[in-house]
CSV table of C-alpha atoms in Angstrom, one decimal:
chain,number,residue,atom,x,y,z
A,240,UNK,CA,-92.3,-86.7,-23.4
A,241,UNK,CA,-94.5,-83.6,-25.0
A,242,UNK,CA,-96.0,-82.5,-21.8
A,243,UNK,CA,-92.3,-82.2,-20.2
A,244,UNK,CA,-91.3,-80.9,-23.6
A,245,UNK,CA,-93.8,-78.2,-23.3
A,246,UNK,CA,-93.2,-77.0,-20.6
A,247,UNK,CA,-89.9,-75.2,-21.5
A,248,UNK,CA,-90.3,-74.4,-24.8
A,249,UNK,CA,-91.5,-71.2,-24.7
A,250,UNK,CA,-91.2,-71.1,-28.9
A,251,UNK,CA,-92.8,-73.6,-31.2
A,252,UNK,CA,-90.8,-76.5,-31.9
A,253,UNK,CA,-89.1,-77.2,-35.0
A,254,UNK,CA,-90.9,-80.0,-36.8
A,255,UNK,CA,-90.1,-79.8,-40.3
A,256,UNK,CA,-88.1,-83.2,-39.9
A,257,UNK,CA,-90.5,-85.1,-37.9
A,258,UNK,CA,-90.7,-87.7,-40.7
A,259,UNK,CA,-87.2,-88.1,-40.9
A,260,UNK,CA,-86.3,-91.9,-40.1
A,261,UNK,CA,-83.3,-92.4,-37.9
A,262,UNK,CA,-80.7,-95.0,-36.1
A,263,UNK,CA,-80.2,-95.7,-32.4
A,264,UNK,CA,-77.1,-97.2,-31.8
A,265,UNK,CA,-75.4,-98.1,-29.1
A,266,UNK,CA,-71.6,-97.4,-29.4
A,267,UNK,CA,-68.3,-98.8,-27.2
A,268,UNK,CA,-67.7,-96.2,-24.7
A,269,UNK,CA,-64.2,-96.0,-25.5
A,270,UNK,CA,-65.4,-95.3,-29.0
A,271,UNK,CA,-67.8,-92.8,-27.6
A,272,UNK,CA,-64.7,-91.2,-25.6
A,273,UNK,CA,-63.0,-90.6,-28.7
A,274,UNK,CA,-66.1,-89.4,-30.6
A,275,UNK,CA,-66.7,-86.3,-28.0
A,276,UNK,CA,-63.5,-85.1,-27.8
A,277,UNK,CA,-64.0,-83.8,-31.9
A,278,UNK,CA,-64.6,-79.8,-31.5
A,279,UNK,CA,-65.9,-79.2,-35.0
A,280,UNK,CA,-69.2,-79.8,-36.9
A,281,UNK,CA,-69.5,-81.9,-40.5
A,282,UNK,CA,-66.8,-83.9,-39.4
A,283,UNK,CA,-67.2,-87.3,-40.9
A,284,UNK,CA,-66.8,-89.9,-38.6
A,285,UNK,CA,-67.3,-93.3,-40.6
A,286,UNK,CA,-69.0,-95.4,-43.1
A,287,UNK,CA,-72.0,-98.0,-43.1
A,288,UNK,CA,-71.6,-100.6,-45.2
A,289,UNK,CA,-75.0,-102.6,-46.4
A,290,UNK,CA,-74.5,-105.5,-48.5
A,291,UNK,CA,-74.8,-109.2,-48.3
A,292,UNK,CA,-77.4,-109.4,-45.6
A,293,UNK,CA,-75.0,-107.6,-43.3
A,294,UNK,CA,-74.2,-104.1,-41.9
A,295,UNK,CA,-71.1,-103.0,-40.9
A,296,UNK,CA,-69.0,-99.3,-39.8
A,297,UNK,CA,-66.0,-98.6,-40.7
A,298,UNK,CA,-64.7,-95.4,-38.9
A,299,UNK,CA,-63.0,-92.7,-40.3
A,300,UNK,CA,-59.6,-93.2,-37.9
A,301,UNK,CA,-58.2,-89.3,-39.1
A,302,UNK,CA,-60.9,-87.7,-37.2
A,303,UNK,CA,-61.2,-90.0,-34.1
A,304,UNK,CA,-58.2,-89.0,-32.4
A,305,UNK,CA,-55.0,-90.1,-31.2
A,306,UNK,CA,-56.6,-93.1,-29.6
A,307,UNK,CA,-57.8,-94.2,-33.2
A,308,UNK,CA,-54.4,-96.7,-33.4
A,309,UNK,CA,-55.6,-98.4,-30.5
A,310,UNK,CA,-59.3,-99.1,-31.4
A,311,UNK,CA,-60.7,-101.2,-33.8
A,312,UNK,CA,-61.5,-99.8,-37.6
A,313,UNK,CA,-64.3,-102.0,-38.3
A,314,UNK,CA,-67.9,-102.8,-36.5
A,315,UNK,CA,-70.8,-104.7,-36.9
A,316,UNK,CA,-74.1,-102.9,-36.7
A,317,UNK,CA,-76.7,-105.7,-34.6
A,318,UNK,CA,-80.4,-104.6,-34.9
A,319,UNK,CA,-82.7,-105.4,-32.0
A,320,UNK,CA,-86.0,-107.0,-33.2
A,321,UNK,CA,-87.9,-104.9,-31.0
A,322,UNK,CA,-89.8,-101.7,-32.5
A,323,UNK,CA,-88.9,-98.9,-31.7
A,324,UNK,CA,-91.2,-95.8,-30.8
A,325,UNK,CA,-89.3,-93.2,-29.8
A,326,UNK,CA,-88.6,-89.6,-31.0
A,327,UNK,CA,-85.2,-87.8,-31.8
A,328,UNK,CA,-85.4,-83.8,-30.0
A,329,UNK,CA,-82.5,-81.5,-30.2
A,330,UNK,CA,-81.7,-78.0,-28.0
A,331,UNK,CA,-79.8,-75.6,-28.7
A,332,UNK,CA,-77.6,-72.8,-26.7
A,333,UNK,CA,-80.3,-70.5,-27.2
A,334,UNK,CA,-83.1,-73.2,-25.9
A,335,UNK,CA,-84.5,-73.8,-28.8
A,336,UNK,CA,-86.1,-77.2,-29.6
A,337,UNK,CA,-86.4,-79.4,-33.0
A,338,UNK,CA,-87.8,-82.7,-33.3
A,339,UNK,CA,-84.8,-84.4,-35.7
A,340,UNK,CA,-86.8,-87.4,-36.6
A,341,UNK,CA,-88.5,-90.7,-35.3
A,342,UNK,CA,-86.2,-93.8,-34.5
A,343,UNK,CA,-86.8,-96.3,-36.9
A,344,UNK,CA,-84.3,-98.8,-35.8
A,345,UNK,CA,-82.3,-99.9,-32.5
A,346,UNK,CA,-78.8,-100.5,-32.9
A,347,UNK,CA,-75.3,-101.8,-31.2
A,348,UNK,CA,-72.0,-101.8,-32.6
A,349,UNK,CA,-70.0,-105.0,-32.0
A,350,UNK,CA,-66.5,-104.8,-32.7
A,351,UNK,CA,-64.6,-107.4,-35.1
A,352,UNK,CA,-62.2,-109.5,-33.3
A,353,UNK,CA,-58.9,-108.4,-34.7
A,354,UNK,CA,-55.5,-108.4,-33.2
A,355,UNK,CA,-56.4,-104.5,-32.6
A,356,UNK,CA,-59.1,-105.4,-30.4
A,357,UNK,CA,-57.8,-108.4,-28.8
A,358,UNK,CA,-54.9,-105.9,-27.4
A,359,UNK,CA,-57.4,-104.3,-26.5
A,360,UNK,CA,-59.4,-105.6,-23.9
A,361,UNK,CA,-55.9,-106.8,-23.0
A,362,UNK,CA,-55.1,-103.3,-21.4
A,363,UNK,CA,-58.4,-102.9,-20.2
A,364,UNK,CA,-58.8,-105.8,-18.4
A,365,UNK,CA,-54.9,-104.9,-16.9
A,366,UNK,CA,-56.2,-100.9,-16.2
A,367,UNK,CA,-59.4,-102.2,-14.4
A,368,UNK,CA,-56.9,-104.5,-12.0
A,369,UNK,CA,-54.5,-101.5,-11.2
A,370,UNK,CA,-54.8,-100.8,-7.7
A,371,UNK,CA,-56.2,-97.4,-7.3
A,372,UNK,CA,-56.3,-97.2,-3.4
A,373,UNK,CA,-53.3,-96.7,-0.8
A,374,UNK,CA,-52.4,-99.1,1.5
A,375,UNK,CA,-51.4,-98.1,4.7
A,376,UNK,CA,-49.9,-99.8,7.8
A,377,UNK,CA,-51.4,-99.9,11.4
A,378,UNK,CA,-49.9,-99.4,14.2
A,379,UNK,CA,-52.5,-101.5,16.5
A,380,UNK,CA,-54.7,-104.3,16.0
A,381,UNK,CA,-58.2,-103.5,16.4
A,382,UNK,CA,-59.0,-104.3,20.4
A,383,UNK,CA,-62.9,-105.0,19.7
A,384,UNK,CA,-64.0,-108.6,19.3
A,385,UNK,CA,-66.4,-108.1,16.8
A,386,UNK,CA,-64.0,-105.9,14.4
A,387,UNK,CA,-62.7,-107.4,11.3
A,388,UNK,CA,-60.4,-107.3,8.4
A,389,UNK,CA,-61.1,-108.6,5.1
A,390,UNK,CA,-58.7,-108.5,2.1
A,391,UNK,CA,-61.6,-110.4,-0.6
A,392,UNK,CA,-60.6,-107.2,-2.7
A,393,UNK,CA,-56.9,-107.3,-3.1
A,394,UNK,CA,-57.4,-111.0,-3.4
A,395,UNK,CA,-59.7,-110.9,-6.4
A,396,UNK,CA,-57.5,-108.3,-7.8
A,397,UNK,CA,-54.7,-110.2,-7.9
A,398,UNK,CA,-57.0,-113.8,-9.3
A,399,UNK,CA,-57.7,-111.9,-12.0
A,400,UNK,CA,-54.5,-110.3,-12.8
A,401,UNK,CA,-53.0,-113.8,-12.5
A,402,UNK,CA,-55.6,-115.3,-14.5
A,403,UNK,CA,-54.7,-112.5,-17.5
A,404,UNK,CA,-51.5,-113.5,-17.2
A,405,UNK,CA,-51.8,-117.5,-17.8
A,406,UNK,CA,-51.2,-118.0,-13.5
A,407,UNK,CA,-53.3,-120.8,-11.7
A,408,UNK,CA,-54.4,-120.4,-8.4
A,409,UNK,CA,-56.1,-122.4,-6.1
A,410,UNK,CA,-58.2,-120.2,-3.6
A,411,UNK,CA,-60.9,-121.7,-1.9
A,412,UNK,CA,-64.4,-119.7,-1.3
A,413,UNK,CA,-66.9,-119.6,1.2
A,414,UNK,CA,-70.0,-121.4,-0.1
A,415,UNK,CA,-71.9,-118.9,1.8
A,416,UNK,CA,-70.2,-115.9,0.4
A,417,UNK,CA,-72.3,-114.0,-2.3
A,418,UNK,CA,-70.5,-113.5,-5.1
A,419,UNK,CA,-70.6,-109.5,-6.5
A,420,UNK,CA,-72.1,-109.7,-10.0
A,421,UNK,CA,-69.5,-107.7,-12.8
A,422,UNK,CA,-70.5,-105.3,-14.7
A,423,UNK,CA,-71.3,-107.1,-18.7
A,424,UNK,CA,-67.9,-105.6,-20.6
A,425,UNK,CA,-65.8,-106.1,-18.0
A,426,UNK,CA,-67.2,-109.9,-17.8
A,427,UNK,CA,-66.9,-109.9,-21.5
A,428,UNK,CA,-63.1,-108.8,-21.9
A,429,UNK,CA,-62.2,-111.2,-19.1
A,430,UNK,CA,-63.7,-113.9,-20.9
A,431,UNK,CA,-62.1,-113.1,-24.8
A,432,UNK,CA,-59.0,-113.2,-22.3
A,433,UNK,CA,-59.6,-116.6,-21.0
A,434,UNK,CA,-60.4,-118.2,-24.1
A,435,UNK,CA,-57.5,-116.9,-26.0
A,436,UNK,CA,-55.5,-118.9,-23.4
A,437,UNK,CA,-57.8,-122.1,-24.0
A,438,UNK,CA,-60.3,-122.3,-26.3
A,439,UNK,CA,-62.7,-125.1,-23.9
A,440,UNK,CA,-63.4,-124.6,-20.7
A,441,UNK,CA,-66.5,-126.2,-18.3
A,442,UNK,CA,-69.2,-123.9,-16.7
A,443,UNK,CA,-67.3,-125.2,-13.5
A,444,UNK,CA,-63.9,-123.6,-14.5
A,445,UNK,CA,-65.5,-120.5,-15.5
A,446,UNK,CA,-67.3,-119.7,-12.3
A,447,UNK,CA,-64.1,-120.7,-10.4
A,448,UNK,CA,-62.6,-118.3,-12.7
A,449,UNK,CA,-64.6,-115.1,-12.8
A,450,UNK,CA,-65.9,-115.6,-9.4
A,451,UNK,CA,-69.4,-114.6,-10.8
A,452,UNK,CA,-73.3,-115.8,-10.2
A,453,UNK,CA,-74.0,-119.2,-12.5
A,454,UNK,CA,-77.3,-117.4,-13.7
A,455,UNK,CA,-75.4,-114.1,-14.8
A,456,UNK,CA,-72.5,-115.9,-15.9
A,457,UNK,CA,-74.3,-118.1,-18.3
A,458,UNK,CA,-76.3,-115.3,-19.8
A,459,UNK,CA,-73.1,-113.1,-20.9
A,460,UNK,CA,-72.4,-116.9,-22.0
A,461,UNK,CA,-75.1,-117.6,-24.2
A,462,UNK,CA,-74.1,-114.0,-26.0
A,463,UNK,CA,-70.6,-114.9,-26.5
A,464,UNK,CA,-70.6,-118.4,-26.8
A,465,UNK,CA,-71.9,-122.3,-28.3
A,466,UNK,CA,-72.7,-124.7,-25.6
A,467,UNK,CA,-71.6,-128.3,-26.8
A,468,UNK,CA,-74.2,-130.9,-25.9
A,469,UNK,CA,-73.1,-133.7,-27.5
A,470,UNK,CA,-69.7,-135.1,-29.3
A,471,UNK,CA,-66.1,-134.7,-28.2
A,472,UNK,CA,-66.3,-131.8,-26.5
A,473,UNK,CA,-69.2,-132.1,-24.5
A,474,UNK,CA,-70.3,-129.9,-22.0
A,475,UNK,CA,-68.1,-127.5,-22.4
A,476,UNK,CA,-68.2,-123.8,-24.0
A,477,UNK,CA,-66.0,-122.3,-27.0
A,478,UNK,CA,-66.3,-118.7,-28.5
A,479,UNK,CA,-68.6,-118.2,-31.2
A,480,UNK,CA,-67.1,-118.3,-34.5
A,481,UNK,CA,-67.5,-114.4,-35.3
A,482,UNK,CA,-65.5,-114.0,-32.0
A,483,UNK,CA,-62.7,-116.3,-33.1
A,484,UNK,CA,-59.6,-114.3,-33.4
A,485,UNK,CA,-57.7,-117.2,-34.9
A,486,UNK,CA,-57.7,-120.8,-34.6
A,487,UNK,CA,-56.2,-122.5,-31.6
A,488,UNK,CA,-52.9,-123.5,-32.0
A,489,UNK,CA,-51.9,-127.3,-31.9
A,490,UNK,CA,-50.6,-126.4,-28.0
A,491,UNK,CA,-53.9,-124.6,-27.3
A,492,UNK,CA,-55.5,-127.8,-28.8
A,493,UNK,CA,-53.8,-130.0,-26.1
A,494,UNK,CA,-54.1,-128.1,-23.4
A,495,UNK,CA,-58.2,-127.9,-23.8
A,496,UNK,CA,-57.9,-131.7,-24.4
A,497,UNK,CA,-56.8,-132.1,-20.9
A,498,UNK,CA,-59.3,-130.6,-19.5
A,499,UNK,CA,-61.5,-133.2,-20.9
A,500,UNK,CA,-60.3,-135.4,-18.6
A,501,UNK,CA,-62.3,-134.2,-15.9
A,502,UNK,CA,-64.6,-136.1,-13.8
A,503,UNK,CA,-68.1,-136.2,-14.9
A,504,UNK,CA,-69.6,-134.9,-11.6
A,505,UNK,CA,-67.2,-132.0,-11.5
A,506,UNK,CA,-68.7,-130.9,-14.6
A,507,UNK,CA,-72.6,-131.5,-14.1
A,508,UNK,CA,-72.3,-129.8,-10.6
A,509,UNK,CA,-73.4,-126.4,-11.4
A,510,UNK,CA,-76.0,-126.9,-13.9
C-alpha cells in the first residue's frame, strides 16, 4: 500500500504512468518457468489476438525456450467479472520505485486442448506419481502396542498411476477416513486423463477415482464440466466442449454406454 510504500522510498516515486491501464493475468506455471528463464529485455514473448468476441495468446515459441516443443502455442485469455483496484509498482537494483499503471482487468490464460497439451498433463500427472522417497527395510517390528504402519501413500500412488494407465482397481476405504483435498491442477490433469479414457463417468466413479471431498470435487467439476440432468446420459458428467480434444471414438462410445447400466442408487448416493 502507500504507507508501506513510503516508507522505503527515500526518492519520489516515478508517476508519470500512473494512468497507464494494464492486464493481470494469471499464467500456467510451467509457462511461467519457461518465461523466467529469458535473460534479456524487449524480448517478445507472444501475441493477443482480439476478434470475434474472443481473446486469445499465441506465444512466441523462439524465445520461450527449449521447453517451447512441449507446451502449448495457443491460450485463451478468461476475464474475471470482478473490478479490479489495484496498482502496478516496479523497483529497481538501485531501489528506485515507479508506479507502472492501474490494473484495469483480471486475467487467466487457459490452454487449448490440443494433442500438445493433452501429452502434457500426461507427463505431469506421471512426474507427480514418481516416488521421490527411499524405502527402506527394518530389521524389527515395532514392539509398542500403540505404534503403527500405514502405507495410504504408496497406495494412492500407485491408484493413480494405474488409473493413468487404463488399470481398474478395487480398493476399499474407510468411511471414516478423511480424504486429503488435491491441489486444483493436479485434480484438473487427472481428470482430462480420465475422461480421455471415457468420456461419461457418475459423480460416484469419480470420487472412487480421485479419492477426493464430494464438495471440492464437484466444484473443479462445475469448471471443467456439463452435468446431464435429463436424456440418455443422465446423471452423469462429460468435458465441456472447449475441453474436447476430439470426439470419442465408437469404442470410447461403448464403453461409457456400459456404465449406464448402473443401478440407480449407486448413482444418487453422493448427491
Amino acid at each position: 500500500n502507500a504507507e508501506y510504500m513510503g516508507v522505503f522510498c527515500k526518492e519520489k516515486m516515478d508517476t508519470r504512468y500512473a494512468n497507464r491501464r494494464v492486464w493481470l493475468v494469471k499464467i500456467p506455471h510451467f509457462l511461467a518457468d519457461s518465461w523466467n528463464k529469458i535473460d534479456a529485455d524487449n524480448v517478445e514473448l507472444g501475441k493477443v489476438h482480439i476478434g470475434d468476441g474472443q481473446v486469445s495468446l499465441t506465444i512466441n515459441k523462439e524465445t520461450a525456450g527449449p521447453a517451447a516443443s512441449k507446451m502449448p502455442s495457443t491460450y485463451e485469455i478468461q476475464f474475471q467479472s470482478e473490478p479490479a483496484s489495484m496498482k502496478i509498482f516496479s523497483e529497481t537494483k538501485e531501489a528506485k520505485y515507479a508506479l507502472e499503471g492501474s490494473v484495469e482487468h483480471l486475467c487467466s490464460l487457459k490452454p487449448l486442448r490440443d494433442a500438445t497439451y493433452s501429452q502434457l498433463l500426461k507427463d505431469r500427472l506421471k512426474q507427480s506419481n514418481t516416488k521421490t522417497r527411499v524405502v527402506l527395510p527394518m530389521d524389527e517390528a515395532p514392539s509398542s502396542k500403540s505404534s503403527t504402519i500405514k502405507f495410504d501413500l504408496h497406495q494412492k500412488l500407485a491408484a493413480q498411476q494405474n488409473l493413468a494407465d487404463g488399470v481398474k482397481t478395487s480398493t476399499k476405504r474407510d468411511p471414516k477416513e478423511k480424504r486429503e483435498r488435491m491441489e486444483r491442477d493436479k485434480l484438473e490433469n487427472l481428470l482430462f486423463v480420465m475422461f480421455e479414457r471415457k468420456p461419461l463417468y457418475s459423480l460416484v466413479q469419480l470420487v472412487e477415482a480421485t479419492e477426493q471431498p464430494v464438495v471440492w470435487l464437484k466444484e473443479v467439476l462445475s469448471d471443467l464440466c456439463i452435468y446431464n440432468k435429463k436424456g440418455p446420459n443422465k446423471s452423469f458428467y462429460e468435458l465441456k466442449p472447449e475441453y474436447q480434444a476430439h470426439k470419442p471414438t465408437p469404442a470410447a462410445e461403448e464403453e461409457g454406454s456400459a456404465v449406464k447400466d448402473e443401478p440407480e442408487a449407486k448413482r444418487q448416493k453422493l448427491k
